[in-house]
Every structure is written in structure tokens, then in C-alpha cells.
mmCIF file of C-alpha atoms and ligand atoms in Angstrom:
data_model
loop_
_atom_site.group_PDB
_atom_site.id
_atom_site.type_symbol
_atom_site.label_atom_id
_atom_site.label_comp_id
_atom_site.label_asym_id
_atom_site.label_seq_id
_atom_site.Cartn_x
_atom_site.Cartn_y
_atom_site.Cartn_z
ATOM 1 C CA MET A 362 163.575 -59.659 -17.979
ATOM 2 C CA SER A 363 162.907 -56.713 -20.246
ATOM 3 C CA GLN A 364 160.067 -56.652 -22.728
ATOM 4 C CA PRO A 365 160.741 -57.430 -26.395
ATOM 5 C CA THR A 366 160.946 -54.340 -28.583
ATOM 6 C CA ALA A 367 158.379 -53.618 -31.300
ATOM 7 C CA ALA A 368 160.939 -54.665 -33.915
ATOM 8 C CA GLN A 369 161.561 -57.974 -32.136
ATOM 9 C CA LEU A 370 157.821 -58.651 -31.991
ATOM 10 C CA ASP A 371 157.571 -57.955 -35.712
ATOM 11 C CA GLU A 372 160.164 -60.667 -36.287
ATOM 12 C CA VAL A 373 158.039 -63.086 -34.273
ATOM 13 C CA ARG A 374 154.922 -62.104 -36.207
ATOM 14 C CA ALA A 375 156.757 -62.716 -39.494
ATOM 15 C CA ALA A 376 157.934 -66.127 -38.294
ATOM 16 C CA VAL A 377 154.372 -67.100 -37.312
ATOM 17 C CA LYS A 378 153.072 -66.004 -40.724
ATOM 18 C CA LYS A 379 155.633 -68.248 -42.411
ATOM 19 C CA LEU A 380 154.697 -71.236 -40.323
ATOM 20 C CA LEU A 381 150.955 -71.080 -41.017
ATOM 21 C CA HIS A 382 151.206 -72.822 -44.357
ATOM 22 C CA GLN A 383 151.325 -76.537 -43.481
ATOM 23 C CA PRO A 384 150.364 -78.536 -46.571
ATOM 24 C CA ASP A 385 150.443 -81.887 -44.749
ATOM 25 C CA TYR A 386 148.435 -80.835 -41.714
ATOM 26 C CA ASP A 387 144.622 -80.890 -41.632
ATOM 27 C CA ASP A 388 143.255 -78.393 -44.155
ATOM 28 C CA GLY A 389 146.714 -77.018 -44.954
ATOM 29 C CA SER A 390 147.059 -74.454 -42.201
ATOM 30 C CA ALA A 391 148.281 -74.370 -38.616
ATOM 31 C CA GLY A 392 146.067 -71.323 -38.111
ATOM 32 C CA PRO A 393 142.915 -72.899 -36.642
ATOM 33 C CA VAL A 394 144.686 -74.983 -34.026
ATOM 34 C CA LEU A 395 146.788 -71.957 -33.019
ATOM 35 C CA VAL A 396 143.577 -70.000 -32.452
ATOM 36 C CA ARG A 397 142.235 -72.830 -30.314
ATOM 37 C CA LEU A 398 145.465 -72.934 -28.296
ATOM 38 C CA ALA A 399 145.148 -69.248 -27.390
ATOM 39 C CA TRP A 400 141.452 -69.643 -26.578
ATOM 40 C CA HIS A 401 142.023 -72.601 -24.266
ATOM 41 C CA SER A 402 144.980 -70.898 -22.599
ATOM 42 C CA ALA A 403 142.787 -67.897 -21.756
ATOM 43 C CA GLY A 404 139.375 -69.537 -21.313
ATOM 44 C CA THR A 405 140.215 -70.956 -17.886
ATOM 45 C CA TYR A 406 139.698 -67.534 -16.330
ATOM 46 C CA ASP A 407 137.392 -67.135 -13.343
ATOM 47 C CA VAL A 408 136.351 -63.563 -12.474
ATOM 48 C CA GLU A 409 135.488 -64.445 -8.870
ATOM 49 C CA THR A 410 138.843 -65.870 -7.841
ATOM 50 C CA LYS A 411 140.852 -64.070 -10.526
ATOM 51 C CA THR A 412 142.551 -67.354 -11.411
ATOM 52 C CA GLY A 413 143.277 -68.900 -14.799
ATOM 53 C CA GLY A 414 143.753 -66.949 -18.019
ATOM 54 C CA SER A 415 146.515 -66.767 -20.606
ATOM 55 C CA ASN A 416 149.226 -65.580 -18.238
ATOM 56 C CA GLY A 417 151.631 -68.322 -17.229
ATOM 57 C CA ALA A 418 151.240 -70.684 -20.209
ATOM 58 C CA GLY A 419 150.190 -73.450 -17.848
ATOM 59 C CA MET A 420 149.385 -75.907 -20.623
ATOM 60 C CA ARG A 421 153.066 -76.840 -20.669
ATOM 61 C CA TRP A 422 152.289 -78.965 -17.588
ATOM 62 C CA GLU A 423 150.377 -82.212 -17.534
ATOM 63 C CA ALA A 424 147.756 -80.955 -15.084
ATOM 64 C CA GLU A 425 146.519 -78.449 -17.672
ATOM 65 C CA GLY A 426 148.011 -79.681 -20.967
ATOM 66 C CA GLY A 427 146.798 -83.213 -20.287
ATOM 67 C CA ASP A 428 143.220 -82.110 -19.614
ATOM 68 C CA PRO A 429 141.110 -84.052 -22.144
ATOM 69 C CA ALA A 430 139.600 -80.668 -23.114
ATOM 70 C CA ASN A 431 143.043 -79.714 -24.423
ATOM 71 C CA ALA A 432 143.608 -82.870 -26.483
ATOM 72 C CA GLY A 433 145.306 -82.015 -29.770
ATOM 73 C CA LEU A 434 146.704 -78.685 -28.660
ATOM 74 C CA GLN A 435 150.153 -80.245 -28.355
ATOM 75 C CA HIS A 436 150.221 -79.873 -32.162
ATOM 76 C CA ALA A 437 149.808 -76.122 -31.820
ATOM 77 C CA ARG A 438 152.496 -75.924 -29.160
ATOM 78 C CA ALA A 439 154.828 -78.038 -31.305
ATOM 79 C CA PHE A 440 154.300 -75.738 -34.313
ATOM 80 C CA LEU A 441 155.422 -72.795 -32.182
ATOM 81 C CA GLU A 442 158.375 -74.462 -30.457
ATOM 82 C CA PRO A 443 160.958 -73.578 -33.172
ATOM 83 C CA ILE A 444 159.828 -69.949 -32.960
ATOM 84 C CA LYS A 445 160.260 -69.945 -29.189
ATOM 85 C CA ARG A 446 163.763 -71.356 -29.672
ATOM 86 C CA GLN A 447 164.611 -68.813 -32.351
ATOM 87 C CA PHE A 448 163.235 -65.903 -30.320
ATOM 88 C CA PRO A 449 163.820 -66.766 -26.650
ATOM 89 C CA PHE A 450 162.960 -63.197 -25.638
ATOM 90 C CA ILE A 451 159.224 -63.872 -25.998
ATOM 91 C CA THR A 452 157.458 -65.831 -23.267
ATOM 92 C CA TYR A 453 155.288 -68.820 -24.169
ATOM 93 C CA ALA A 454 152.241 -66.995 -22.824
ATOM 94 C CA ASP A 455 152.893 -64.061 -25.152
ATOM 95 C CA LEU A 456 153.818 -66.285 -28.095
ATOM 96 C CA TRP A 457 150.666 -68.416 -27.899
ATOM 97 C CA THR A 458 148.402 -65.367 -27.787
ATOM 98 C CA LEU A 459 150.343 -63.383 -30.404
ATOM 99 C CA ALA A 460 150.354 -66.372 -32.785
ATOM 100 C CA SER A 461 146.556 -66.538 -32.631
ATOM 101 C CA VAL A 462 146.052 -62.930 -33.650
ATOM 102 C CA VAL A 463 148.577 -63.275 -36.475
ATOM 103 C CA ALA A 464 146.729 -66.412 -37.634
ATOM 104 C CA ILE A 465 143.318 -64.743 -37.513
ATOM 105 C CA GLN A 466 144.524 -61.811 -39.584
ATOM 106 C CA GLU A 467 146.360 -64.016 -42.088
ATOM 107 C CA MET A 468 143.269 -66.169 -42.567
ATOM 108 C CA GLY A 469 141.328 -63.058 -43.619
ATOM 109 C CA GLY A 470 139.955 -62.071 -40.244
ATOM 110 C CA PRO A 471 140.059 -58.774 -38.394
ATOM 111 C CA VAL A 472 143.103 -57.221 -36.767
ATOM 112 C CA VAL A 473 142.845 -58.133 -33.097
ATOM 113 C CA PRO A 474 144.620 -55.692 -30.794
ATOM 114 C CA TRP A 475 147.293 -57.558 -28.829
ATOM 115 C CA LYS A 476 149.369 -56.499 -25.859
ATOM 116 C CA GLY A 477 152.380 -58.367 -24.490
ATOM 117 C CA GLY A 478 154.073 -58.699 -21.136
ATOM 118 C CA ARG A 479 152.756 -62.085 -19.981
ATOM 119 C CA THR A 480 155.119 -64.279 -17.995
ATOM 120 C CA ASP A 481 155.530 -68.048 -17.843
ATOM 121 C CA PHE A 482 154.936 -70.039 -14.680
ATOM 122 C CA VAL A 483 158.136 -71.736 -13.539
ATOM 123 C CA ASP A 484 156.293 -74.682 -12.001
ATOM 124 C CA ASP A 485 152.790 -76.148 -11.903
ATOM 125 C CA SER A 486 151.696 -74.723 -8.549
ATOM 126 C CA LYS A 487 149.364 -72.050 -9.964
ATOM 127 C CA LEU A 488 147.473 -73.938 -12.638
ATOM 128 C CA PRO A 489 143.696 -73.572 -12.848
ATOM 129 C CA PRO A 490 141.658 -76.693 -12.071
ATOM 130 C CA ARG A 491 140.412 -78.798 -14.971
ATOM 131 C CA GLY A 492 136.787 -78.504 -16.026
ATOM 132 C CA ARG A 493 136.631 -74.770 -16.754
ATOM 133 C CA LEU A 494 136.359 -75.080 -20.545
ATOM 134 C CA PRO A 495 133.011 -75.629 -22.279
ATOM 135 C CA ASP A 496 131.541 -79.062 -22.966
ATOM 136 C CA ALA A 497 130.217 -79.242 -26.530
ATOM 137 C CA ALA A 498 127.560 -81.799 -25.620
ATOM 138 C CA GLN A 499 125.687 -79.241 -23.483
ATOM 139 C CA GLY A 500 123.233 -76.416 -24.160
ATOM 140 C CA ALA A 501 122.650 -72.696 -23.600
ATOM 141 C CA ASP A 502 122.597 -72.857 -19.769
ATOM 142 C CA HIS A 503 126.024 -74.457 -19.767
ATOM 143 C CA LEU A 504 127.418 -71.858 -22.195
ATOM 144 C CA ARG A 505 126.194 -69.063 -19.919
ATOM 145 C CA TRP A 506 127.566 -70.792 -16.827
ATOM 146 C CA ILE A 507 131.003 -71.161 -18.410
ATOM 147 C CA PHE A 508 131.291 -67.825 -20.214
ATOM 148 C CA TYR A 509 129.693 -65.642 -17.504
ATOM 149 C CA ARG A 510 132.380 -67.068 -15.209
ATOM 150 C CA MET A 511 134.973 -65.528 -17.559
ATOM 151 C CA GLY A 512 133.055 -62.224 -17.530
ATOM 152 C CA PHE A 513 131.391 -62.410 -20.961
ATOM 153 C CA ASN A 514 127.778 -61.545 -21.875
ATOM 154 C CA ASP A 515 125.396 -63.161 -24.374
ATOM 155 C CA GLN A 516 126.524 -61.045 -27.316
ATOM 156 C CA GLU A 517 130.159 -61.858 -26.581
ATOM 157 C CA ILE A 518 129.415 -65.583 -26.314
ATOM 158 C CA VAL A 519 127.916 -65.582 -29.800
ATOM 159 C CA ALA A 520 130.697 -63.443 -31.298
ATOM 160 C CA LEU A 521 133.369 -65.744 -29.814
ATOM 161 C CA SER A 522 131.552 -68.803 -31.138
ATOM 162 C CA GLY A 523 132.072 -67.415 -34.641
ATOM 163 C CA ALA A 524 135.610 -68.795 -34.368
ATOM 164 C CA HIS A 525 134.033 -72.072 -35.459
ATOM 165 C CA ASN A 526 134.408 -70.696 -38.971
ATOM 166 C CA LEU A 527 137.882 -72.083 -38.522
ATOM 167 C CA GLY A 528 139.242 -75.571 -38.382
ATOM 168 C CA ARG A 529 137.593 -78.852 -37.619
ATOM 169 C CA CYS A 530 136.724 -81.461 -35.054
ATOM 170 C CA HIS A 531 138.959 -84.501 -34.811
ATOM 171 C CA GLY A 532 137.560 -87.840 -33.637
ATOM 172 C CA ASP A 533 140.787 -88.623 -31.773
ATOM 173 C CA ARG A 534 140.814 -85.274 -29.922
ATOM 174 C CA SER A 535 137.276 -84.295 -28.926
ATOM 175 C CA GLY A 536 135.327 -87.234 -30.309
ATOM 176 C CA PHE A 537 133.379 -84.939 -32.655
ATOM 177 C CA GLU A 538 134.116 -85.110 -36.362
ATOM 178 C CA GLY A 539 134.198 -82.724 -39.290
ATOM 179 C CA LYS A 540 134.287 -79.055 -40.154
ATOM 180 C CA TRP A 541 131.703 -76.319 -39.759
ATOM 181 C CA VAL A 542 132.263 -74.578 -43.103
ATOM 182 C CA ASN A 543 133.558 -75.505 -46.526
ATOM 183 C CA ASN A 544 136.656 -73.358 -46.333
ATOM 184 C CA PRO A 545 137.859 -73.776 -42.749
ATOM 185 C CA THR A 546 141.054 -71.771 -43.161
ATOM 186 C CA ARG A 547 139.288 -68.572 -44.220
ATOM 187 C CA PHE A 548 137.864 -66.390 -41.480
ATOM 188 C CA SER A 549 134.349 -65.150 -42.279
ATOM 189 C CA ASN A 550 130.767 -65.099 -40.982
ATOM 190 C CA GLN A 551 129.911 -68.216 -42.977
ATOM 191 C CA TYR A 552 129.406 -70.245 -39.772
ATOM 192 C CA PHE A 553 126.434 -68.059 -38.789
ATOM 193 C CA LYS A 554 124.985 -68.145 -42.304
ATOM 194 C CA LEU A 555 125.154 -71.941 -42.457
ATOM 195 C CA LEU A 556 123.821 -72.361 -38.933
ATOM 196 C CA LYS A 557 120.692 -70.487 -40.035
ATOM 197 C CA ALA A 558 120.411 -71.715 -43.601
ATOM 198 C CA HIS A 559 120.472 -75.473 -43.234
ATOM 199 C CA ASP A 560 118.226 -78.065 -41.776
ATOM 200 C CA TRP A 561 120.702 -79.645 -39.360
ATOM 201 C CA LYS A 562 119.993 -83.273 -38.533
ATOM 202 C CA LYS A 563 121.100 -85.060 -35.413
ATOM 203 C CA LYS A 564 123.742 -87.645 -36.208
ATOM 204 C CA THR A 565 125.087 -90.308 -33.851
ATOM 205 C CA LEU A 566 128.682 -91.265 -34.546
ATOM 206 C CA ALA A 567 129.880 -94.870 -34.217
ATOM 207 C CA SER A 568 131.298 -93.849 -30.807
ATOM 208 C CA GLY A 569 127.805 -92.878 -29.646
ATOM 209 C CA ILE A 570 128.643 -89.141 -29.675
ATOM 210 C CA GLU A 571 125.853 -86.929 -30.998
ATOM 211 C CA GLN A 572 126.450 -83.974 -33.283
ATOM 212 C CA PHE A 573 124.518 -82.294 -36.091
ATOM 213 C CA SER A 574 125.052 -82.815 -39.781
ATOM 214 C CA TYR A 575 124.172 -81.298 -43.142
ATOM 215 C CA ILE A 576 124.988 -82.981 -46.428
ATOM 216 C CA ASP A 577 124.741 -81.033 -49.671
ATOM 217 C CA LYS A 578 122.729 -83.560 -51.694
ATOM 218 C CA GLU A 579 123.194 -81.698 -54.972
ATOM 219 C CA ALA A 580 126.968 -81.853 -54.607
ATOM 220 C CA VAL A 581 126.779 -85.572 -53.834
ATOM 221 C CA ALA A 582 124.567 -86.111 -56.888
ATOM 222 C CA ALA A 583 127.158 -84.218 -58.924
ATOM 223 C CA GLY A 584 129.777 -86.758 -57.843
ATOM 224 C CA GLU A 585 131.425 -85.125 -54.832
ATOM 225 C CA PRO A 586 132.399 -87.593 -52.094
ATOM 226 C CA VAL A 587 130.075 -87.306 -49.066
ATOM 227 C CA GLU A 588 133.019 -86.772 -46.655
ATOM 228 C CA GLU A 589 133.965 -83.685 -48.622
ATOM 229 C CA VAL A 590 130.584 -82.010 -48.526
ATOM 230 C CA GLU A 591 129.315 -82.987 -45.099
ATOM 231 C CA LEU A 592 129.350 -80.142 -42.589
ATOM 232 C CA MET A 593 128.786 -80.320 -38.852
ATOM 233 C CA MET A 594 127.571 -78.393 -35.833
ATOM 234 C CA LEU A 595 128.135 -79.184 -32.163
ATOM 235 C CA PRO A 596 125.180 -79.316 -29.749
ATOM 236 C CA THR A 597 126.501 -76.025 -28.272
ATOM 237 C CA ASP A 598 126.478 -74.436 -31.752
ATOM 238 C CA MET A 599 122.829 -75.462 -32.171
ATOM 239 C CA ALA A 600 122.082 -73.909 -28.772
ATOM 240 C CA LEU A 601 122.890 -70.505 -30.271
ATOM 241 C CA LEU A 602 119.970 -70.984 -32.652
ATOM 242 C CA ALA A 603 117.561 -72.379 -30.104
ATOM 243 C CA ASP A 604 118.066 -69.710 -27.453
ATOM 244 C CA PRO A 605 116.200 -66.501 -28.417
ATOM 245 C CA LYS A 606 118.781 -64.141 -26.882
ATOM 246 C CA PHE A 607 121.693 -65.866 -28.590
ATOM 247 C CA LYS A 608 119.692 -66.129 -31.829
ATOM 248 C CA THR A 609 119.363 -62.325 -32.075
ATOM 249 C CA TRP A 610 123.149 -62.150 -32.415
ATOM 250 C CA VAL A 611 123.376 -65.105 -34.781
ATOM 251 C CA ASP A 612 120.977 -63.187 -37.059
ATOM 252 C CA LYS A 613 123.000 -59.975 -36.862
ATOM 253 C CA TYR A 614 126.323 -61.674 -37.526
ATOM 254 C CA ALA A 615 124.918 -63.750 -40.404
ATOM 255 C CA ASP A 616 123.671 -60.537 -42.041
ATOM 256 C CA ASP A 617 126.576 -58.248 -41.314
ATOM 257 C CA LYS A 618 130.121 -59.512 -41.721
ATOM 258 C CA ASP A 619 131.654 -56.159 -40.758
ATOM 259 C CA LEU A 620 129.729 -56.089 -37.490
ATOM 260 C CA PHE A 621 130.864 -59.637 -36.731
ATOM 261 C CA PHE A 622 134.502 -58.783 -37.487
ATOM 262 C CA GLU A 623 134.344 -55.685 -35.296
ATOM 263 C CA HIS A 624 132.734 -57.542 -32.392
ATOM 264 C CA PHE A 625 134.969 -60.573 -32.784
ATOM 265 C CA ALA A 626 138.140 -58.456 -32.692
ATOM 266 C CA ALA A 627 136.972 -56.723 -29.515
ATOM 267 C CA VAL A 628 135.904 -59.877 -27.710
ATOM 268 C CA PHE A 629 138.938 -61.933 -28.729
ATOM 269 C CA ALA A 630 141.205 -59.124 -27.482
ATOM 270 C CA LYS A 631 139.246 -59.153 -24.209
ATOM 271 C CA LEU A 632 139.665 -62.940 -23.963
ATOM 272 C CA LEU A 633 143.441 -62.687 -24.323
ATOM 273 C CA GLU A 634 143.594 -60.011 -21.609
ATOM 274 C CA LEU A 635 141.539 -61.883 -18.985
ATOM 275 C CA GLY A 636 143.283 -61.752 -15.633
ATOM 276 C CA LEU A 637 145.795 -59.093 -16.657
ATOM 277 C CA GLU A 638 145.668 -55.702 -14.979
ATOM 278 C CA ARG A 639 147.718 -53.064 -16.705
ATOM 279 C CA ASP A 640 148.997 -49.660 -15.751
ATOM 280 C CA PRO A 641 146.912 -47.402 -18.014
ATOM 281 C CA ALA A 642 149.878 -45.108 -18.652
ATOM 282 C CA THR A 643 152.565 -47.666 -19.513
ATOM 283 C CA GLY A 644 150.526 -50.752 -20.422
ATOM 284 C CA LYS A 645 152.700 -52.777 -18.029
ATOM 285 C CA ILE A 646 151.041 -55.690 -16.241
ATOM 286 C CA ILE A 647 150.776 -54.780 -12.565
ATOM 287 C CA ASN A 648 149.103 -57.811 -10.983
ATOM 288 C CA ASP A 649 151.520 -60.534 -11.966
ATOM 289 C CA ASP A 650 152.615 -62.669 -9.001
ATOM 290 C CA ASN A 651 155.312 -64.209 -11.173
ATOM 291 C CA LEU A 652 156.978 -60.818 -11.421
ATOM 292 C CA LYS A 653 156.635 -60.233 -7.682
ATOM 293 C CA GLU A 654 158.388 -63.481 -7.007
ATOM 294 C CA GLY A 655 161.268 -62.508 -9.232
ATOM 295 C CA TYR A 656 160.420 -64.752 -12.160
ATOM 296 C CA ARG A 657 161.050 -63.350 -15.611
HETATM 297 ZN ZN1 LIG B 2 135.918 -74.383 -30.165
HETATM 298 N N1 LIG B 2 135.876 -76.406 -30.383
HETATM 299 N N2 LIG B 2 134.519 -74.486 -28.705
HETATM 300 N N3 LIG B 2 136.067 -72.397 -29.884
HETATM 301 N N4 LIG B 2 137.354 -74.300 -31.565
HETATM 302 C C1 LIG B 2 136.589 -77.128 -31.295
HETATM 303 C C2 LIG B 2 137.435 -76.642 -32.274
HETATM 304 C C3 LIG B 2 137.781 -75.315 -32.386
HETATM 305 C C4 LIG B 2 133.882 -75.623 -28.260
HETATM 306 C C5 LIG B 2 134.286 -76.947 -28.534
HETATM 307 O O1 LIG B 2 133.900 -77.941 -27.674
HETATM 308 C C6 LIG B 2 135.138 -77.272 -29.622
HETATM 309 C C7 LIG B 2 135.343 -71.641 -28.995
HETATM 310 C C8 LIG B 2 134.250 -72.077 -28.283
HETATM 311 C C9 LIG B 2 133.882 -73.413 -28.158
HETATM 312 C C10 LIG B 2 137.998 -73.155 -31.985
HETATM 313 C C11 LIG B 2 137.913 -71.893 -31.415
HETATM 314 C C12 LIG B 2 137.023 -71.562 -30.418
HETATM 315 C C13 LIG B 2 136.305 -78.511 -31.126
HETATM 316 C C14 LIG B 2 136.941 -79.637 -31.909
HETATM 317 C C15 LIG B 2 135.392 -78.606 -30.089
HETATM 318 C C16 LIG B 2 134.791 -79.905 -29.586
HETATM 319 C C17 LIG B 2 138.272 -80.005 -31.271
HETATM 320 C C18 LIG B 2 138.978 -81.112 -32.003
HETATM 321 O O2 LIG B 2 138.411 -82.213 -32.080
HETATM 322 O O3 LIG B 2 140.091 -80.870 -32.509
HETATM 323 C C19 LIG B 2 132.793 -75.251 -27.388
HETATM 324 C C20 LIG B 2 131.823 -76.158 -26.673
HETATM 325 C C21 LIG B 2 132.780 -73.889 -27.351
HETATM 326 C C22 LIG B 2 131.775 -73.065 -26.635
HETATM 327 C C23 LIG B 2 131.167 -72.044 -27.229
HETATM 328 C C24 LIG B 2 135.873 -70.306 -28.934
HETATM 329 C C25 LIG B 2 135.351 -69.208 -28.009
HETATM 330 C C26 LIG B 2 136.923 -70.258 -29.821
HETATM 331 C C27 LIG B 2 137.832 -69.128 -30.150
HETATM 332 C C28 LIG B 2 137.480 -67.849 -30.044
HETATM 333 C C29 LIG B 2 138.820 -73.464 -33.137
HETATM 334 C C30 LIG B 2 139.636 -72.463 -33.936
HETATM 335 C C31 LIG B 2 138.674 -74.820 -33.392
HETATM 336 C C32 LIG B 2 139.314 -75.644 -34.491
HETATM 337 C C33 LIG B 2 140.586 -76.260 -34.006
HETATM 338 C C34 LIG B 2 141.283 -77.109 -35.031
HETATM 339 O O4 LIG B 2 142.184 -77.847 -34.625
HETATM 340 O O5 LIG B 2 140.976 -77.056 -36.220
#
């Protein structure tokens, strides 16, 4: 099947923009969960075996979509389904990744370069195994183990983690609860600033899950409900502070929003391209088994 034209892709971008505003969902935007969908679609990549990655859109199958690590991402896929139906020329794998870069930009973030041409698996025979995505209950060693496997370095791990400016944790999805920043639908470097600024206290949820919490006591004294002003960090977020090499980058990104935006755009683009080899002249993907086998 031929690639969508630039004009067709602009129509898809416009449709994604329109869909972001969701007054009845979470904090009023589909943006954060769309970003997480793209991240989890790509973050299964393994440099050694060259398996996983955003190509194929494997989360449509139970083996990948039903991975507990992907709980909640059916909401993101459902948001995009009408767009897929309206614009059948775009593959799911392209749509999921394109939607994330549109969302990031619309939420005030950087322009992330995006390239298309991904195909969709026609069955579930090529899905990556479960267990390749990070576990938030772990520390710095685990982060390195997971992200080095994708081909990222320490600086890139910290830059990517800045996506936790967006969205929230849902008790019924990951077991963790709450948001990292006060305005979770606005992309910024606030996550790094707050990570450094506050005295984060360990908090054990009723489920027994441990996370970190900060409550703005002045706001509570001024009458704000605690649920509104409580912010959270995952154990893996705290690991960025505790590990001296990660901390260097937390400091830089907290101080310099432009640097963070520049690095985030580069590393998020790299994430979305994991596993794709392109012809440098045409940009066409040249290592896609789906294409070899005559799939679209
Ligand atoms: Zn997240 N992430 N993530 N992340 N993430 C959650 C939510 C979001 C980790 C993690 O366990 C969790 C990256 C890296 C890592 C987003 C983007 C990116 C949640 C809450 C958890 C538990 C899920 C829920 O309950 O709904 C861990 C351990 C990471 C290792 C560093 C990277 C990289 C991301 C993109 C570049 C986003 C946008 C959300 C918010 C989703 C939403 O629905 O609001």
C-alpha cells in the first residue's frame, strides 16, 4: 500500500488536535495517555535481537495489549479508533506514534520530528515478550537495565523521564495514584523542578504500594482539598535524584527548559524510530518483514 501524502497526514494531525480536548476524561485531555501509548508501543525494543518497537502496533493483540504494564492504554487506542476509521490510509503503528507528537506539541511541548511508513502486524506471531517495560517500584539499576536494552544512555533516560510532566497514575491501572505536577496537561520542565525542590516522603497506599508524596501545607491551610494539592513521585522518579549520574541531568533540565525541550524532542524521536532502518535517500523503511511478506 502506498504511503499517505503530506496533505493526508495533515488531515490526521488536525483530527488528533481536535480530539485532545476531552472534558470528561482525567484532567481534560487525551494527550497524556496518547503519549504513554506511543511510549509503550516503542519501549519494547531490544537492540540485541532487534525485536519490539513501534512497528506493527502489536498492542492490538492480547499478548501485548493485555500485559498488565499496558493497563489503561485501551483508552488511548479507543480515542484514536474513529480517526483510524476516518483515515484508513494510515496504519495503527503510524497513527499511535503521530498522535503522540501532535499531543506533545499541542500541550506546549517541543516539535518532535516524526517519520511515517510503519506497518501493522496481521497476526500476533511477532509480538515482543512481556516484561520489557520498566517497573516503577525499582531503582536506578533497573532503569539502566531496561533503557540500555533499548539503546539509550543516562542522559536520554533522564530526558525521557521528563514525560512525567504529563498525566497521572491511576490506582486501577498501575496501582500508583496521583499526578506529578499541578498542571498535568501542560508540557514543561516542572517535573524536574519539583523533584528537586520538595522533601518527598514515602507513602504506603492502602494496597500496600509505596510511592512518594508531597503535600503543599500552605494550600491546605488556605482551604484547598488535600487531594487537589498532593503530588507524587514513583520510586523510579526518586532514583533519578539518588543516582549521581542521573542527578546531573535532573539539575540541568530543572534549570534550563530549552535544553530539556531540545533533548526531549531528540530522544522521543529516537524512541519512535527504534527498530526502523530507513533508506537515507528516500526515508523508506527497508528492514520491515511485514513488507517482505506482502503485508501492507
Ligand atoms: Zn511513564 N508511567 N514510566 N513514562 N508515563 C506512568 C504514566 C505515564 C514509568 C511508569 O511505571 C509509569 C516513561 C517512563 C516511565 C508517561 C510517559 C512516559 C504510570 C502511571 C506509571 C506507573 C500509569 C497509570 O496508572 O495510568 C516508569 C517506571 C518509567 C521509567 C522511567 C517514559 C519514557 C514516557 C514517555 C516518554 C505518561 C505520559 C504517563 C501518564 C499517562 C496518563 O494516562 O496520564
